[in-house]
């Protein structure tokens, strides 16, 4: 199926860590709550460090059943950065000029926090521009969006976290890779969060490997890829186009109040946002459907 638009729309303008689940204390949707459409986003390497704010309270985060795994990874990351900073540079894939990232990780237990939607500051989140959304659109984003995180597993936009450095696939000393460590905990949490509605998967490969929908959830999942149309007619993945387009699409869906029920509805929503959308054939039972979004410029 081929759906064609006219081009992407432009962007509009220290105490210790507290543990223990407190479901519902943040007023955000959590596991098991009926959610018609779920939008899965990757995090960003770029993060804004808040200058003030309460320290991290793991019990206040959405998906409290992930607390034990969050604590395990957090302890390992803080210990690595605090006690062996030179080794941390290598493990985290940092250059010698990025020691401030290690210092930041060493102090995660006392660092100020802010909502995840403000912490993540990369290209995708700049294009999404949550701060400028009107109240209704912002509430829709709070209900619909889940961010994958190598450190926290899954987050809602309003979950308060510190800025950190940890990428999916990182091998922290003494534990499995963050991606593999999350697979079992996320399997139950995300399947429950997906409820009965459409799942729109905009995650990048390393974060997609942390949780792969199966069964009924997979049959309601659409994996969206963004491709740039080159002058010679070929298509290729370009990181900046990919991230910016995903952010703008999610923003437009929230502004429009889009509520796609299936892959065809999602393709229509993409077309209404002004892009070319090509929906792949229906897959075998238990597999996600593919949707290619084609852009030629920003």
PDB file of C-alpha atoms in Angstrom:
ATOM      1  CA  UNK A   1       0.000   0.000   0.000  1.00  0.00           C
ATOM      2  CA  UNK A   2       1.277   3.456  -0.883  1.00  0.00           C
ATOM      3  CA  UNK A   3       0.129   6.672   0.695  1.00  0.00           C
ATOM      4  CA  UNK A   4       1.586   9.989  -0.373  1.00  0.00           C
ATOM      5  CA  UNK A   5       1.669  13.367   1.366  1.00  0.00           C
ATOM      6  CA  UNK A   6       3.229  16.678   0.421  1.00  0.00           C
ATOM      7  CA  UNK A   7       6.293  16.939   2.668  1.00  0.00           C
ATOM      8  CA  UNK A   8       6.880  17.014   6.386  1.00  0.00           C
ATOM      9  CA  UNK A   9       5.253  19.814   8.334  1.00  0.00           C
ATOM     10  CA  UNK A  10       7.640  22.231  10.129  1.00  0.00           C
ATOM     11  CA  UNK A  11       8.261  22.060  13.870  1.00  0.00           C
ATOM     12  CA  UNK A  12       6.192  24.410  16.061  1.00  0.00           C
ATOM     13  CA  UNK A  13       7.567  26.593  17.554  1.00  0.00           C
ATOM     14  CA  UNK A  14      21.423  14.929  48.696  1.00  0.00           C
ATOM     15  CA  UNK A  15      19.570  12.078  50.422  1.00  0.00           C
ATOM     16  CA  UNK A  16      19.896   8.476  49.283  1.00  0.00           C
ATOM     17  CA  UNK A  17      17.722   7.026  46.546  1.00  0.00           C
ATOM     18  CA  UNK A  18      14.292   6.078  47.836  1.00  0.00           C
ATOM     19  CA  UNK A  19      13.127   2.564  46.993  1.00  0.00           C
ATOM     20  CA  UNK A  20       9.761   0.896  47.172  1.00  0.00           C
ATOM     21  CA  UNK A  21       6.817   1.053  44.811  1.00  0.00           C
ATOM     22  CA  UNK A  22       4.068   3.568  45.297  1.00  0.00           C
ATOM     23  CA  UNK A  23       1.702   2.813  42.410  1.00  0.00           C
ATOM     24  CA  UNK A  24      -0.414   5.693  41.265  1.00  0.00           C
ATOM     25  CA  UNK A  25       1.394   8.390  43.214  1.00  0.00           C
ATOM     26  CA  UNK A  26       2.354  10.327  40.090  1.00  0.00           C
ATOM     27  CA  UNK A  27      -1.074  10.329  38.478  1.00  0.00           C
ATOM     28  CA  UNK A  28       0.369   8.873  35.268  1.00  0.00           C
ATOM     29  CA  UNK A  29      -0.963   5.807  33.469  1.00  0.00           C
ATOM     30  CA  UNK A  30       0.795   2.621  34.451  1.00  0.00           C
ATOM     31  CA  UNK A  31       0.597  -1.098  33.918  1.00  0.00           C
ATOM     32  CA  UNK A  32      -2.820  -2.470  33.137  1.00  0.00           C
ATOM     33  CA  UNK A  33      -4.483   0.884  32.489  1.00  0.00           C
ATOM     34  CA  UNK A  34      -6.582   0.907  29.350  1.00  0.00           C
ATOM     35  CA  UNK A  35      -4.592   2.773  26.716  1.00  0.00           C
ATOM     36  CA  UNK A  36      -5.921   2.963  23.180  1.00  0.00           C
ATOM     37  CA  UNK A  37      -2.626   3.719  21.431  1.00  0.00           C
ATOM     38  CA  UNK A  38       0.887   3.381  22.786  1.00  0.00           C
ATOM     39  CA  UNK A  39       3.838   5.216  21.209  1.00  0.00           C
ATOM     40  CA  UNK A  40       7.287   3.792  21.968  1.00  0.00           C
ATOM     41  CA  UNK A  41      10.215   6.211  21.681  1.00  0.00           C
ATOM     42  CA  UNK A  42      13.965   5.777  22.082  1.00  0.00           C
ATOM     43  CA  UNK A  43      15.777   8.010  24.575  1.00  0.00           C
ATOM     44  CA  UNK A  44      18.413  10.496  23.456  1.00  0.00           C
ATOM     45  CA  UNK A  45      22.126  10.543  24.190  1.00  0.00           C
ATOM     46  CA  UNK A  46      21.803  14.285  24.715  1.00  0.00           C
ATOM     47  CA  UNK A  47      20.333  15.183  28.092  1.00  0.00           C
ATOM     48  CA  UNK A  48      19.745  18.379  30.022  1.00  0.00           C
ATOM     49  CA  UNK A  49      21.021  18.420  33.610  1.00  0.00           C
ATOM     50  CA  UNK A  50      18.582  20.170  35.953  1.00  0.00           C
ATOM     51  CA  UNK A  51      20.205  22.565  38.400  1.00  0.00           C
ATOM     52  CA  UNK A  52      17.631  21.951  41.114  1.00  0.00           C
ATOM     53  CA  UNK A  53      15.041  19.354  41.973  1.00  0.00           C
ATOM     54  CA  UNK A  54      14.415  16.440  44.313  1.00  0.00           C
ATOM     55  CA  UNK A  55      16.762  13.446  44.078  1.00  0.00           C
ATOM     56  CA  UNK A  56      15.719  10.257  42.331  1.00  0.00           C
ATOM     57  CA  UNK A  57      12.874   8.338  43.962  1.00  0.00           C
ATOM     58  CA  UNK A  58      12.599   4.974  42.234  1.00  0.00           C
ATOM     59  CA  UNK A  59       9.280   4.318  43.938  1.00  0.00           C
ATOM     60  CA  UNK A  60       7.685   7.292  42.188  1.00  0.00           C
ATOM     61  CA  UNK A  61       8.411   6.065  38.657  1.00  0.00           C
ATOM     62  CA  UNK A  62       5.857   4.450  36.385  1.00  0.00           C
ATOM     63  CA  UNK A  63       6.034   0.652  36.081  1.00  0.00           C
ATOM     64  CA  UNK A  64       7.022  -0.031  39.715  1.00  0.00           C
ATOM     65  CA  UNK A  65       7.566  -3.717  38.937  1.00  0.00           C
ATOM     66  CA  UNK A  66      10.811  -2.615  37.243  1.00  0.00           C
ATOM     67  CA  UNK A  67      12.228  -1.172  40.481  1.00  0.00           C
ATOM     68  CA  UNK A  68      14.525  -4.109  41.318  1.00  0.00           C
ATOM     69  CA  UNK A  69      16.189  -4.067  37.901  1.00  0.00           C
ATOM     70  CA  UNK A  70      16.487  -0.291  37.984  1.00  0.00           C
ATOM     71  CA  UNK A  71      18.194  -0.505  41.370  1.00  0.00           C
ATOM     72  CA  UNK A  72      20.618  -3.187  40.133  1.00  0.00           C
ATOM     73  CA  UNK A  73      21.697  -1.142  37.117  1.00  0.00           C
ATOM     74  CA  UNK A  74      21.841   2.099  39.051  1.00  0.00           C
ATOM     75  CA  UNK A  75      24.064   0.607  41.754  1.00  0.00           C
ATOM     76  CA  UNK A  76      26.407  -0.877  39.147  1.00  0.00           C
ATOM     77  CA  UNK A  77      26.619   2.343  37.137  1.00  0.00           C
ATOM     78  CA  UNK A  78      27.250   4.578  40.157  1.00  0.00           C
ATOM     79  CA  UNK A  79      29.906   2.197  41.515  1.00  0.00           C
ATOM     80  CA  UNK A  80      31.690   2.044  38.156  1.00  0.00           C
ATOM     81  CA  UNK A  81      31.745   5.817  37.715  1.00  0.00           C
ATOM     82  CA  UNK A  82      32.590   6.605  41.322  1.00  0.00           C
ATOM     83  CA  UNK A  83      35.333   4.049  41.990  1.00  0.00           C
ATOM     84  CA  UNK A  84      36.917   3.432  38.568  1.00  0.00           C
ATOM     85  CA  UNK A  85      36.317   6.575  36.473  1.00  0.00           C
ATOM     86  CA  UNK A  86      39.014   5.736  33.922  1.00  0.00           C
ATOM     87  CA  UNK A  87      37.430   2.344  33.295  1.00  0.00           C
ATOM     88  CA  UNK A  88      34.013   3.991  33.115  1.00  0.00           C
ATOM     89  CA  UNK A  89      35.123   6.050  30.115  1.00  0.00           C
ATOM     90  CA  UNK A  90      35.860   2.851  28.204  1.00  0.00           C
ATOM     91  CA  UNK A  91      32.805   0.901  29.345  1.00  0.00           C
ATOM     92  CA  UNK A  92      30.450   3.760  28.499  1.00  0.00           C
ATOM     93  CA  UNK A  93      32.103   4.424  25.128  1.00  0.00           C
ATOM     94  CA  UNK A  94      33.246   7.921  26.053  1.00  0.00           C
ATOM     95  CA  UNK A  95      36.277   9.926  24.978  1.00  0.00           C
ATOM     96  CA  UNK A  96      38.808  11.413  27.437  1.00  0.00           C
ATOM     97  CA  UNK A  97      37.126  14.768  26.916  1.00  0.00           C
ATOM     98  CA  UNK A  98      33.810  13.480  28.262  1.00  0.00           C
ATOM     99  CA  UNK A  99      34.805  12.977  31.877  1.00  0.00           C
ATOM    100  CA  UNK A 100      31.895  15.176  32.971  1.00  0.00           C
ATOM    101  CA  UNK A 101      29.575  12.350  31.885  1.00  0.00           C
ATOM    102  CA  UNK A 102      31.350  10.000  34.298  1.00  0.00           C
ATOM    103  CA  UNK A 103      31.139  12.552  37.107  1.00  0.00           C
ATOM    104  CA  UNK A 104      27.430  12.865  36.435  1.00  0.00           C
ATOM    105  CA  UNK A 105      26.919   9.092  36.662  1.00  0.00           C
ATOM    106  CA  UNK A 106      28.951   8.945  39.870  1.00  0.00           C
ATOM    107  CA  UNK A 107      26.447  11.263  41.546  1.00  0.00           C
ATOM    108  CA  UNK A 108      23.154   9.860  40.287  1.00  0.00           C
ATOM    109  CA  UNK A 109      22.010   9.022  43.812  1.00  0.00           C
ATOM    110  CA  UNK A 110      21.965  12.692  44.836  1.00  0.00           C
ATOM    111  CA  UNK A 111      21.544  14.505  41.511  1.00  0.00           C
ATOM    112  CA  UNK A 112      18.471  16.704  40.976  1.00  0.00           C
ATOM    113  CA  UNK A 113      15.717  15.318  38.800  1.00  0.00           C
ATOM    114  CA  UNK A 114      13.237  16.687  36.269  1.00  0.00           C
ATOM    115  CA  UNK A 115      10.509  15.120  34.106  1.00  0.00           C
ATOM    116  CA  UNK A 116      11.950  12.744  31.509  1.00  0.00           C
ATOM    117  CA  UNK A 117      10.362  14.801  28.750  1.00  0.00           C
ATOM    118  CA  UNK A 118      12.622  17.688  29.785  1.00  0.00           C
ATOM    119  CA  UNK A 119      15.733  15.610  30.494  1.00  0.00           C
ATOM    120  CA  UNK A 120      15.954  14.098  27.001  1.00  0.00           C
ATOM    121  CA  UNK A 121      17.124  16.859  24.682  1.00  0.00           C
ATOM    122  CA  UNK A 122      18.227  15.255  21.419  1.00  0.00           C
ATOM    123  CA  UNK A 123      16.936  15.867  17.896  1.00  0.00           C
ATOM    124  CA  UNK A 124      13.764  13.811  18.352  1.00  0.00           C
ATOM    125  CA  UNK A 125      12.768  15.597  21.540  1.00  0.00           C
ATOM    126  CA  UNK A 126      13.618  19.008  20.124  1.00  0.00           C
ATOM    127  CA  UNK A 127      11.227  18.271  17.259  1.00  0.00           C
ATOM    128  CA  UNK A 128       8.552  16.950  19.622  1.00  0.00           C
ATOM    129  CA  UNK A 129       8.902  20.179  21.661  1.00  0.00           C
ATOM    130  CA  UNK A 130       6.704  19.095  24.543  1.00  0.00           C
ATOM    131  CA  UNK A 131       6.969  22.406  26.362  1.00  0.00           C
ATOM    132  CA  UNK A 132       5.133  24.258  23.598  1.00  0.00           C
ATOM    133  CA  UNK A 133       2.226  21.807  23.339  1.00  0.00           C
ATOM    134  CA  UNK A 134      -1.142  23.014  24.537  1.00  0.00           C
ATOM    135  CA  UNK A 135      -2.605  21.315  27.596  1.00  0.00           C
ATOM    136  CA  UNK A 136      -4.742  18.771  25.760  1.00  0.00           C
ATOM    137  CA  UNK A 137      -1.943  17.660  23.452  1.00  0.00           C
ATOM    138  CA  UNK A 138       0.489  17.446  26.363  1.00  0.00           C
ATOM    139  CA  UNK A 139      -1.926  15.244  28.293  1.00  0.00           C
ATOM    140  CA  UNK A 140      -2.317  12.966  25.301  1.00  0.00           C
ATOM    141  CA  UNK A 141       1.460  12.644  25.122  1.00  0.00           C
ATOM    142  CA  UNK A 142       1.637  11.830  28.837  1.00  0.00           C
ATOM    143  CA  UNK A 143      -0.919   9.052  28.329  1.00  0.00           C
ATOM    144  CA  UNK A 144       0.410   7.655  25.066  1.00  0.00           C
ATOM    145  CA  UNK A 145       4.209   7.893  25.061  1.00  0.00           C
ATOM    146  CA  UNK A 146       6.640   5.479  26.689  1.00  0.00           C
ATOM    147  CA  UNK A 147      10.389   6.096  26.466  1.00  0.00           C
ATOM    148  CA  UNK A 148      12.802   3.157  26.419  1.00  0.00           C
ATOM    149  CA  UNK A 149      15.774   3.627  28.739  1.00  0.00           C
ATOM    150  CA  UNK A 150      18.849   1.484  29.288  1.00  0.00           C
ATOM    151  CA  UNK A 151      18.906   2.581  32.942  1.00  0.00           C
ATOM    152  CA  UNK A 152      15.209   2.723  33.809  1.00  0.00           C
ATOM    153  CA  UNK A 153      13.669   0.281  31.314  1.00  0.00           C
ATOM    154  CA  UNK A 154      10.551   2.256  30.465  1.00  0.00           C
ATOM    155  CA  UNK A 155       9.469   5.759  31.443  1.00  0.00           C
ATOM    156  CA  UNK A 156       6.528   8.077  31.035  1.00  0.00           C
ATOM    157  CA  UNK A 157       7.248  11.658  30.025  1.00  0.00           C
ATOM    158  CA  UNK A 158       6.449  12.951  33.500  1.00  0.00           C
ATOM    159  CA  UNK A 159       8.672  10.534  35.423  1.00  0.00           C
ATOM    160  CA  UNK A 160      11.335  12.489  37.295  1.00  0.00           C
ATOM    161  CA  UNK A 161      14.877  11.275  36.569  1.00  0.00           C
ATOM    162  CA  UNK A 162      18.401  12.727  36.651  1.00  0.00           C
ATOM    163  CA  UNK A 163      20.533  13.175  33.546  1.00  0.00           C
ATOM    164  CA  UNK A 164      22.658  10.052  33.045  1.00  0.00           C
ATOM    165  CA  UNK A 165      24.883   8.283  30.547  1.00  0.00           C
ATOM    166  CA  UNK A 166      24.128   4.635  29.744  1.00  0.00           C
ATOM    167  CA  UNK A 167      23.297   3.219  26.333  1.00  0.00           C
ATOM    168  CA  UNK A 168      21.481   0.005  25.480  1.00  0.00           C
ATOM    169  CA  UNK A 169      23.930  -2.848  25.026  1.00  0.00           C
ATOM    170  CA  UNK A 170      26.495  -1.493  27.492  1.00  0.00           C
ATOM    171  CA  UNK A 171      28.259  -4.195  29.512  1.00  0.00           C
ATOM    172  CA  UNK A 172      28.401  -2.986  33.104  1.00  0.00           C
ATOM    173  CA  UNK A 173      30.871  -4.922  35.285  1.00  0.00           C
ATOM    174  CA  UNK A 174      29.377  -7.953  36.973  1.00  0.00           C
ATOM    175  CA  UNK A 175      26.039  -7.950  35.160  1.00  0.00           C
ATOM    176  CA  UNK A 176      24.648  -8.774  31.742  1.00  0.00           C
ATOM    177  CA  UNK A 177      24.256  -6.143  29.061  1.00  0.00           C
ATOM    178  CA  UNK A 178      21.544  -3.651  29.869  1.00  0.00           C
ATOM    179  CA  UNK A 179      19.528  -4.843  26.857  1.00  0.00           C
ATOM    180  CA  UNK A 180      19.491  -8.492  27.912  1.00  0.00           C
ATOM    181  CA  UNK A 181      18.897  -7.642  31.568  1.00  0.00           C
ATOM    182  CA  UNK A 182      15.687  -5.828  30.652  1.00  0.00           C
ATOM    183  CA  UNK A 183      14.079  -8.485  28.460  1.00  0.00           C
ATOM    184  CA  UNK A 184      12.288 -10.480  31.143  1.00  0.00           C
ATOM    185  CA  UNK A 185      11.196  -7.551  33.361  1.00  0.00           C
ATOM    186  CA  UNK A 186       9.913  -5.584  30.376  1.00  0.00           C
ATOM    187  CA  UNK A 187       8.086  -8.543  28.835  1.00  0.00           C
ATOM    188  CA  UNK A 188       5.338  -8.463  31.453  1.00  0.00           C
ATOM    189  CA  UNK A 189       5.310  -4.708  32.085  1.00  0.00           C
ATOM    190  CA  UNK A 190       5.106  -3.638  28.460  1.00  0.00           C
ATOM    191  CA  UNK A 191       2.640  -6.319  27.421  1.00  0.00           C
ATOM    192  CA  UNK A 192       0.319  -5.099  30.176  1.00  0.00           C
ATOM    193  CA  UNK A 193       0.880  -1.446  29.246  1.00  0.00           C
ATOM    194  CA  UNK A 194      -0.006  -2.221  25.629  1.00  0.00           C
ATOM    195  CA  UNK A 195      -3.480  -3.224  26.801  1.00  0.00           C
ATOM    196  CA  UNK A 196      -5.696  -3.803  23.757  1.00  0.00           C
ATOM    197  CA  UNK A 197      -4.763  -0.887  21.522  1.00  0.00           C
ATOM    198  CA  UNK A 198      -2.342  -0.132  18.718  1.00  0.00           C
ATOM    199  CA  UNK A 199       1.384  -0.046  19.529  1.00  0.00           C
ATOM    200  CA  UNK A 200       3.459   2.357  17.411  1.00  0.00           C
ATOM    201  CA  UNK A 201       7.120   1.388  17.679  1.00  0.00           C
ATOM    202  CA  UNK A 202       9.519   4.234  16.858  1.00  0.00           C
ATOM    203  CA  UNK A 203      12.487   2.835  18.791  1.00  0.00           C
ATOM    204  CA  UNK A 204      15.957   2.371  17.340  1.00  0.00           C
ATOM    205  CA  UNK A 205      17.392  -1.131  17.026  1.00  0.00           C
ATOM    206  CA  UNK A 206      19.328  -1.354  20.287  1.00  0.00           C
ATOM    207  CA  UNK A 207      16.339  -0.190  22.312  1.00  0.00           C
ATOM    208  CA  UNK A 208      13.891  -2.307  20.338  1.00  0.00           C
ATOM    209  CA  UNK A 209      15.888  -5.361  21.435  1.00  0.00           C
ATOM    210  CA  UNK A 210      15.060  -4.632  25.088  1.00  0.00           C
ATOM    211  CA  UNK A 211      11.443  -5.644  24.473  1.00  0.00           C
ATOM    212  CA  UNK A 212      10.022  -7.324  21.403  1.00  0.00           C
ATOM    213  CA  UNK A 213       6.240  -7.657  21.280  1.00  0.00           C
ATOM    214  CA  UNK A 214       4.946 -11.186  20.866  1.00  0.00           C
ATOM    215  CA  UNK A 215       1.608 -12.858  20.279  1.00  0.00           C
ATOM    216  CA  UNK A 216      -1.451 -10.629  20.321  1.00  0.00           C
ATOM    217  CA  UNK A 217       0.567  -7.510  21.166  1.00  0.00           C
ATOM    218  CA  UNK A 218       2.826  -8.069  18.146  1.00  0.00           C
ATOM    219  CA  UNK A 219      -0.224  -8.373  15.903  1.00  0.00           C
ATOM    220  CA  UNK A 220      -1.262  -4.877  17.078  1.00  0.00           C
ATOM    221  CA  UNK A 221       2.210  -3.374  16.652  1.00  0.00           C
ATOM    222  CA  UNK A 222       3.443  -1.252  13.746  1.00  0.00           C
ATOM    223  CA  UNK A 223       7.196  -0.695  13.443  1.00  0.00           C
ATOM    224  CA  UNK A 224       7.853   2.670  11.799  1.00  0.00           C
ATOM    225  CA  UNK A 225      11.038   3.340   9.818  1.00  0.00           C
ATOM    226  CA  UNK A 226      11.984   6.743   8.401  1.00  0.00           C
ATOM    227  CA  UNK A 227      13.859   6.839   5.099  1.00  0.00           C
ATOM    228  CA  UNK A 228      15.246   9.813   3.218  1.00  0.00           C
ATOM    229  CA  UNK A 229      14.488  10.007  -0.500  1.00  0.00           C
ATOM    230  CA  UNK A 230      17.768  10.716  -2.267  1.00  0.00           C
ATOM    231  CA  UNK A 231      18.120  12.718  -5.532  1.00  0.00           C
ATOM    232  CA  UNK A 232      18.724   9.504  -7.496  1.00  0.00           C
ATOM    233  CA  UNK A 233      15.484   7.998  -6.194  1.00  0.00           C
ATOM    234  CA  UNK A 234      17.109   5.651  -3.710  1.00  0.00           C
ATOM    235  CA  UNK A 235      16.240   5.617  -0.022  1.00  0.00           C
ATOM    236  CA  UNK A 236      18.491   5.500   2.982  1.00  0.00           C
ATOM    237  CA  UNK A 237      18.373   5.942   6.726  1.00  0.00           C
ATOM    238  CA  UNK A 238      19.854   9.281   7.799  1.00  0.00           C
ATOM    239  CA  UNK A 239      20.038   9.697  11.557  1.00  0.00           C
ATOM    240  CA  UNK A 240      19.063  13.372  11.734  1.00  0.00           C
ATOM    241  CA  UNK A 241      16.115  12.959   9.338  1.00  0.00           C
ATOM    242  CA  UNK A 242      15.028   9.824  11.179  1.00  0.00           C
ATOM    243  CA  UNK A 243      14.955  11.424  14.624  1.00  0.00           C
ATOM    244  CA  UNK A 244      13.514  14.773  13.589  1.00  0.00           C
ATOM    245  CA  UNK A 245      10.753  13.151  11.551  1.00  0.00           C
ATOM    246  CA  UNK A 246       9.736  10.850  14.388  1.00  0.00           C
ATOM    247  CA  UNK A 247       9.550  13.773  16.789  1.00  0.00           C
ATOM    248  CA  UNK A 248       7.471  15.860  14.399  1.00  0.00           C
ATOM    249  CA  UNK A 249       5.102  13.002  13.645  1.00  0.00           C
ATOM    250  CA  UNK A 250       4.444  12.302  17.312  1.00  0.00           C
ATOM    251  CA  UNK A 251       3.928  15.996  17.927  1.00  0.00           C
ATOM    252  CA  UNK A 252       1.418  16.248  15.091  1.00  0.00           C
ATOM    253  CA  UNK A 253      -0.462  13.166  16.291  1.00  0.00           C
ATOM    254  CA  UNK A 254      -0.784  14.700  19.757  1.00  0.00           C
ATOM    255  CA  UNK A 255      -1.885  18.083  18.368  1.00  0.00           C
ATOM    256  CA  UNK A 256      -4.441  16.454  16.061  1.00  0.00           C
ATOM    257  CA  UNK A 257      -5.675  14.069  18.740  1.00  0.00           C
ATOM    258  CA  UNK A 258      -5.014  11.152  16.394  1.00  0.00           C
ATOM    259  CA  UNK A 259      -6.319   7.873  17.775  1.00  0.00           C
ATOM    260  CA  UNK A 260      -5.331   5.214  15.216  1.00  0.00           C
ATOM    261  CA  UNK A 261      -6.917   1.829  15.829  1.00  0.00           C
ATOM    262  CA  UNK A 262      -4.854  -0.152  13.329  1.00  0.00           C
ATOM    263  CA  UNK A 263      -2.040   0.077  10.780  1.00  0.00           C
ATOM    264  CA  UNK A 264      -4.261   1.641   8.124  1.00  0.00           C
ATOM    265  CA  UNK A 265      -5.369   4.359  10.519  1.00  0.00           C
ATOM    266  CA  UNK A 266      -1.734   5.023  11.400  1.00  0.00           C
ATOM    267  CA  UNK A 267      -0.789   5.368   7.734  1.00  0.00           C
ATOM    268  CA  UNK A 268      -3.650   7.859   7.356  1.00  0.00           C
ATOM    269  CA  UNK A 269      -2.372   9.821  10.369  1.00  0.00           C
ATOM    270  CA  UNK A 270       1.091   9.962   8.802  1.00  0.00           C
ATOM    271  CA  UNK A 271      -0.385  11.188   5.528  1.00  0.00           C
ATOM    272  CA  UNK A 272      -2.336  13.867   7.361  1.00  0.00           C
ATOM    273  CA  UNK A 273       0.949  14.980   8.945  1.00  0.00           C
ATOM    274  CA  UNK A 274       2.264  15.558   5.424  1.00  0.00           C
ATOM    275  CA  UNK A 275       4.612  12.660   4.708  1.00  0.00           C
ATOM    276  CA  UNK A 276       4.754   9.755   2.299  1.00  0.00           C
ATOM    277  CA  UNK A 277       3.706   6.561   4.101  1.00  0.00           C
ATOM    278  CA  UNK A 278       4.126   3.076   2.668  1.00  0.00           C
ATOM    279  CA  UNK A 279       2.465   0.305   4.622  1.00  0.00           C
ATOM    280  CA  UNK A 280       3.985  -3.133   4.232  1.00  0.00           C
ATOM    281  CA  UNK A 281       1.966  -6.302   3.643  1.00  0.00           C
ATOM    282  CA  UNK A 282       0.198  -7.986   6.511  1.00  0.00           C
ATOM    283  CA  UNK A 283       2.748 -10.220   8.254  1.00  0.00           C
ATOM    284  CA  UNK A 284       2.339 -13.724   9.577  1.00  0.00           C
ATOM    285  CA  UNK A 285       0.441 -14.119  12.825  1.00  0.00           C
ATOM    286  CA  UNK A 286       2.394 -12.893  15.835  1.00  0.00           C
ATOM    287  CA  UNK A 287       4.628 -10.500  13.893  1.00  0.00           C
ATOM    288  CA  UNK A 288       4.557  -6.707  13.777  1.00  0.00           C
ATOM    289  CA  UNK A 289       3.636  -4.850  10.599  1.00  0.00           C
ATOM    290  CA  UNK A 290       6.078  -2.452   8.901  1.00  0.00           C
ATOM    291  CA  UNK A 291       5.435   1.139   7.904  1.00  0.00           C
ATOM    292  CA  UNK A 292       7.989   3.176   5.956  1.00  0.00           C
ATOM    293  CA  UNK A 293       7.825   6.957   6.193  1.00  0.00           C
ATOM    294  CA  UNK A 294       9.608   8.672   3.300  1.00  0.00           C
ATOM    295  CA  UNK A 295      10.941  12.230   3.552  1.00  0.00           C
ATOM    296  CA  UNK A 296      12.984  14.311   1.128  1.00  0.00           C
ATOM    297  CA  UNK A 297      13.826  17.291   3.334  1.00  0.00           C
ATOM    298  CA  UNK A 298      13.283  18.705   6.798  1.00  0.00           C
TER     299      UNK A 298
END
